[in-house]
Coordinates of C-alpha atoms in Angstrom, one line a residue:
X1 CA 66.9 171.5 -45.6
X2 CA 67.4 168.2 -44.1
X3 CA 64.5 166.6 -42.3
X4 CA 64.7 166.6 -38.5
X5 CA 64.6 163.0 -37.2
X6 CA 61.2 162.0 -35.9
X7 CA 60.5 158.9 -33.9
X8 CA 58.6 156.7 -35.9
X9 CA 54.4 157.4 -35.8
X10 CA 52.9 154.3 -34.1
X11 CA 50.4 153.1 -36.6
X12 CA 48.8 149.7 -35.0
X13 CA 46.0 150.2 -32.5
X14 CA 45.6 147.6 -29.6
X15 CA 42.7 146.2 -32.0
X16 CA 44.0 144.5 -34.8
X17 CA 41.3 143.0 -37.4
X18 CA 43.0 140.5 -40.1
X19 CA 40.8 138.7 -42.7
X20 CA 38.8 136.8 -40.1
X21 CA 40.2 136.9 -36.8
X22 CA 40.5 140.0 -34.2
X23 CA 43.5 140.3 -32.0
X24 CA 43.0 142.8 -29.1
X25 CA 45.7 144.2 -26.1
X26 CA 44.5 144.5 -22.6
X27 CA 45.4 147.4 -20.4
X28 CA 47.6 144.8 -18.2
X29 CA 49.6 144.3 -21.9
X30 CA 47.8 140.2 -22.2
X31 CA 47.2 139.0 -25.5
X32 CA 43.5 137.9 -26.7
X33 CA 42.1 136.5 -30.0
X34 CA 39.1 135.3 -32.0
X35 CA 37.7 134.8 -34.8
X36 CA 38.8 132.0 -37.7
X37 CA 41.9 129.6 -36.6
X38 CA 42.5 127.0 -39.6
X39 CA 45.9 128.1 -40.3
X40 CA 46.6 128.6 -36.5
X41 CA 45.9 132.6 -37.0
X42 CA 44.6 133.1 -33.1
X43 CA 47.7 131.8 -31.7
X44 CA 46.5 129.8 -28.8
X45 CA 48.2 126.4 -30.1
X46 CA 45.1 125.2 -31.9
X47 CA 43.4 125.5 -35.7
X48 CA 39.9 125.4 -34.0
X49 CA 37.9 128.9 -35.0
X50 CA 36.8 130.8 -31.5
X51 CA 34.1 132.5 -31.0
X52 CA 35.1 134.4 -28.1
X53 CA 38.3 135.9 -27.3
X54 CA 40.7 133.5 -26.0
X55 CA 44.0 134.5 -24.4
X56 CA 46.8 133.9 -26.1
X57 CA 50.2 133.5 -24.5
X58 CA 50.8 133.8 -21.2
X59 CA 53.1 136.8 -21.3
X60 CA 52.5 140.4 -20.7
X61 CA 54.0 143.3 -22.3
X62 CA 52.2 142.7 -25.7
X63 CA 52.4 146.2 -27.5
X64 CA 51.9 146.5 -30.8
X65 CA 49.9 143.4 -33.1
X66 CA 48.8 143.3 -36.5
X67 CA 46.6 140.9 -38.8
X68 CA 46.7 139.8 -42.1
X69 CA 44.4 137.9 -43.9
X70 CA 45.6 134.3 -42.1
X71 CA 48.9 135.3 -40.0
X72 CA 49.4 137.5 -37.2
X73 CA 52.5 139.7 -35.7
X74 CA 53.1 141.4 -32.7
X75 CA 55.6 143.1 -30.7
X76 CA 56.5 142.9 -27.1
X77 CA 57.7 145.4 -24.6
X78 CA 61.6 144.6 -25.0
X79 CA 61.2 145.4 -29.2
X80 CA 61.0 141.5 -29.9
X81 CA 58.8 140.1 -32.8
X82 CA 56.9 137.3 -32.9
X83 CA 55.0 135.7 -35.5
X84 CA 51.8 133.2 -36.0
X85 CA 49.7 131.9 -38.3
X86 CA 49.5 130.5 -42.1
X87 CA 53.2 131.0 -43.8
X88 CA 53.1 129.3 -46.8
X89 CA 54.4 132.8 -48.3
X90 CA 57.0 133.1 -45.7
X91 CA 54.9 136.0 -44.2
X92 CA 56.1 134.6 -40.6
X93 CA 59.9 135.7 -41.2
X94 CA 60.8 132.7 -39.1
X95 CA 63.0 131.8 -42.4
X96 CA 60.7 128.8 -43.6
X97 CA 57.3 127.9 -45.5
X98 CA 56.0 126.3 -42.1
X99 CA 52.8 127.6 -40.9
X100 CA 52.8 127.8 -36.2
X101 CA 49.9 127.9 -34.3
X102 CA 51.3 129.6 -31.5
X103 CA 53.3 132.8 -31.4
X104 CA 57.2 132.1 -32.3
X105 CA 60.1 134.6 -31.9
X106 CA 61.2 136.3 -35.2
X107 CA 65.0 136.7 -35.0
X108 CA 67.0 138.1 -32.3
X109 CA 66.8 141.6 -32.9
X110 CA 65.4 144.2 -30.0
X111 CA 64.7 146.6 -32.1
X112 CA 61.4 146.8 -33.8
X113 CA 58.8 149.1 -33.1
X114 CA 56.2 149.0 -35.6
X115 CA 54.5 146.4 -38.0
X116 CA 51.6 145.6 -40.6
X117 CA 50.6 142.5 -42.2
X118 CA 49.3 141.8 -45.7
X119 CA 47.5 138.9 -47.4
X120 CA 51.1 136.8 -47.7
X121 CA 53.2 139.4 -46.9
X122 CA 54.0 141.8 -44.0
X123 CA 56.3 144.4 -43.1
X124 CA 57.7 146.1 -40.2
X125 CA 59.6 149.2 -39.0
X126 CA 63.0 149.4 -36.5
X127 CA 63.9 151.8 -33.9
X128 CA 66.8 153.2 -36.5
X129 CA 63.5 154.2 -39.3
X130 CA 65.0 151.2 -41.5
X131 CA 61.7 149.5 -43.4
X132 CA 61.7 145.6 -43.8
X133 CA 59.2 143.6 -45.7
X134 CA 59.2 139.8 -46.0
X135 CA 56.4 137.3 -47.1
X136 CA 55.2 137.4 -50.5
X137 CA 53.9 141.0 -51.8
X138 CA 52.5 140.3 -55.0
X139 CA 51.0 137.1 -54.5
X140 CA 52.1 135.0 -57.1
X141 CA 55.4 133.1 -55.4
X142 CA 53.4 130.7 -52.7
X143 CA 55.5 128.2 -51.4
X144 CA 58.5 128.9 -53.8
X145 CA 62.1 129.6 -52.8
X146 CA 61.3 133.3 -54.6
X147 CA 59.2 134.3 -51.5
X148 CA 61.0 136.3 -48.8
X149 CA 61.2 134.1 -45.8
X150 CA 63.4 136.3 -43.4
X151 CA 62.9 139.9 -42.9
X152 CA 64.5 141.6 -45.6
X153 CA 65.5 145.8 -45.5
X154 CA 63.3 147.7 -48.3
X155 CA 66.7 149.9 -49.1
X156 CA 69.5 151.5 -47.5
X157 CA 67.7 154.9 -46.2
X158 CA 67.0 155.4 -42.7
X159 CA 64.3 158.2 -42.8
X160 CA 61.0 155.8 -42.8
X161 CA 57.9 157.2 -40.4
X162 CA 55.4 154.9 -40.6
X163 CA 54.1 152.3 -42.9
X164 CA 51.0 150.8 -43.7
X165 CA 50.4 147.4 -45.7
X166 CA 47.0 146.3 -47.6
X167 CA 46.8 143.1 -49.4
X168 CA 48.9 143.3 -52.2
X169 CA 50.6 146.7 -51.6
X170 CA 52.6 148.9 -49.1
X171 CA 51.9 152.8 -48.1
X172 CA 54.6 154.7 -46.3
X173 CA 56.0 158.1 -44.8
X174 CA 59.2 159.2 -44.8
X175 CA 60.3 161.8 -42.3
X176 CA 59.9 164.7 -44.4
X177 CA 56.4 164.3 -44.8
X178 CA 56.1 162.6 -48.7
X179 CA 54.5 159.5 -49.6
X180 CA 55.8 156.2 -51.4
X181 CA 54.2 153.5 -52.9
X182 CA 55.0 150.0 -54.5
X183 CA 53.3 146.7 -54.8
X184 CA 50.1 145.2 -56.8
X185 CA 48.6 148.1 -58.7
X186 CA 45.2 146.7 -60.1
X187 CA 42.7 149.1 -59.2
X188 CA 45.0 152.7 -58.6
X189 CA 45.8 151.8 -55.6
X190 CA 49.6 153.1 -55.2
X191 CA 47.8 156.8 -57.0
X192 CA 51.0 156.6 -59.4
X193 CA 48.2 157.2 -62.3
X194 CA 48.2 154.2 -63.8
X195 CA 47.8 150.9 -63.1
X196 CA 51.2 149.6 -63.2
X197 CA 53.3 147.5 -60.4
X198 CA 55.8 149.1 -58.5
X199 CA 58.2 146.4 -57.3
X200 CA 60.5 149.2 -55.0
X201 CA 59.2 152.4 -53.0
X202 CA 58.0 155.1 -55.7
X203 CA 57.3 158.5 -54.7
X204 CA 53.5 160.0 -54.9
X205 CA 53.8 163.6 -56.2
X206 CA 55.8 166.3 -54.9
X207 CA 53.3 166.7 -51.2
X208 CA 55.9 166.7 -48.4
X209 CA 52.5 167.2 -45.8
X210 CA 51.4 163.9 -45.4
X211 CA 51.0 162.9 -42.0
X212 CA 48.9 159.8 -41.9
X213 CA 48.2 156.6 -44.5
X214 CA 46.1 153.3 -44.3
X215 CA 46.4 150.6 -47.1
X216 CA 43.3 148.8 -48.1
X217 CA 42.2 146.0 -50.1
X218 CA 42.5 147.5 -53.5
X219 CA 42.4 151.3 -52.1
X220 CA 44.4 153.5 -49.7
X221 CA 44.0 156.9 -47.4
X222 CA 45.9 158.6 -46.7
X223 CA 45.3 162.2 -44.5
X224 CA 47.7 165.3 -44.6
X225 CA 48.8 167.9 -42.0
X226 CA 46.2 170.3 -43.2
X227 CA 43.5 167.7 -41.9
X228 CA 42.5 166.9 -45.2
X229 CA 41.3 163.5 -46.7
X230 CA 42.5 161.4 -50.0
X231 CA 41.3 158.0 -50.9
X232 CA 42.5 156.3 -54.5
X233 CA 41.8 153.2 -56.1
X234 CA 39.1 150.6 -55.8
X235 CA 35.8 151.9 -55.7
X236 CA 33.4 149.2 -56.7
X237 CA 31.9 149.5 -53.3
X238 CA 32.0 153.0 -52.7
X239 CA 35.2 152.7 -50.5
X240 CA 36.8 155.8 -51.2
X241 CA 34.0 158.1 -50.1
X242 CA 33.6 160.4 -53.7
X243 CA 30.2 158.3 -54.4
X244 CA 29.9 155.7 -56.7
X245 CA 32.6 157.2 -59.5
X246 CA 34.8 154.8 -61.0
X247 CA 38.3 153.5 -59.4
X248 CA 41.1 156.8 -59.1
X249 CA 44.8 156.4 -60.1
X250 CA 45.9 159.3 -58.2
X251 CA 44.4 160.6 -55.0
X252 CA 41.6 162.8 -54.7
X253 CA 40.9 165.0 -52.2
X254 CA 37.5 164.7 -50.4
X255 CA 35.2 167.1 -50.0
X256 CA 34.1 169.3 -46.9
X257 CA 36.0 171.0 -44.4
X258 CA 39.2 169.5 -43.6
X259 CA 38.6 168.3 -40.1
X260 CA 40.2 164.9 -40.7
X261 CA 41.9 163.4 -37.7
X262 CA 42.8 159.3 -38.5

């Protein structure tokens, strides 16, 4: 049957961490950040690191942020997006390779509701479940024409839920539940079994339960309707939760009771 429309699932927190900065949203909807500022990454107009949060913007009616490594996005009230931050990839959107220290408008659309950032890349939902990515997702294309400086739409469909982005590679949800992957694909981490890129959205098994995904460094998680866990990729560190096994292609399933909320 045809999947009932769903709003899209917001996936940002008003705590964003990037590489190393924090960006936080106040109850009153102000802006705040800290952390590392030589690309301009806080916002506040500056490239001087803070160690306290400084407010950023004078507006109110921030709603949604993200951080990459060095460039930050957000979203205010009205569905506008702004961008900030190191953009030698493009992975402002503002259509050039020049890097802002202060937030700066992204387009004129009014419609965006969600959004993730990457190393040099980011990506970003719209109120009609269309997915956009723009920046540079596999990290070879710095300052080159090949970079995407402009949001640019994934495909055609219109049945994206959520998305999630990690350094060099993009988790998402459709609407019915199943799970895509494309990007960078060193250590697993799109769980397509091998360890080959994915330059467009590739489907992850024949699961239409998924209900919730999170895109790491070299790893993902992602958590299903039946409150179970999965983790896949990178595990030099132990990041996936299975003990100290080697790096998974395809995701396993952790064990315990499946109690998993987010």
């Amino acid at each position: 049957p045809p999947a009932t429309p769903q709003t899209p699932v917001d996936t940002n927190p008003v705590v964003a961490v990037g590489g190393g900065h924090t960006l936080i949203i106040k109850k009153n909807g102000s802006l705040w950040a800290s952390g590392s500022n030589i690309h301009g990454q806080l916002g506040d107009g500056s490239i001087t690191s803070k160690g306290l949060f400084v407010r950023i913007d004078t507006r109110l009616g921030w709603r949604k942020i993200a951080a990459g490594d060095t460039h930050s996005l957000a979203i205010l009230q009205d569905g506008t997006l702004w961008a900030w931050g190191q953009n030698i990839s493009g992975q402002l959107g503002d259509g050039t390779h020049l890097s802002r220290s202060a937030p700066i408008r992204i387009g004129s659309d009014t419609n965006w509701i969600t959004i993730d950032a990457g190393a040099s890349f980011s990506v970003g939902l719209k109120k009609d479940r269309s997915l956009w990515i723009w920046g540079d997702l596999f990290g070879q294309q710095a300052g080159t024409i090949s970079s995407i400086v402009s949001p640019r739409r994934v495909d055609r469909a219109n049945d994206w839920l959520s998305v999630s982005a990690g350094d060099q590679h993009v988790l998402a949800l459709k609407t019915n539940n199943t799970l895509w992957t494309w990007g960078n694909n060193y250590f697993g981490q799109l769980g397509t079994g091998n360890n080959r890129p994915q330059i467009s959205p590739f489907l992850i098994g024949r699961d239409n339960d998924w209900s919730g995904i999170a895109a790491g460094g070299g790893f993902s998680v992602a958590w299903k309707k039946n409150h179970s866990l999965w983790t896949w990729g990178d595990n030099f560190q132990g990041q996936l939760g299975i003990g100290y096994q080697p790096r998974q292609y395809k995701p396993i399933r952790l064990t315990g009771p499946p109690h998993w909320l987010q």
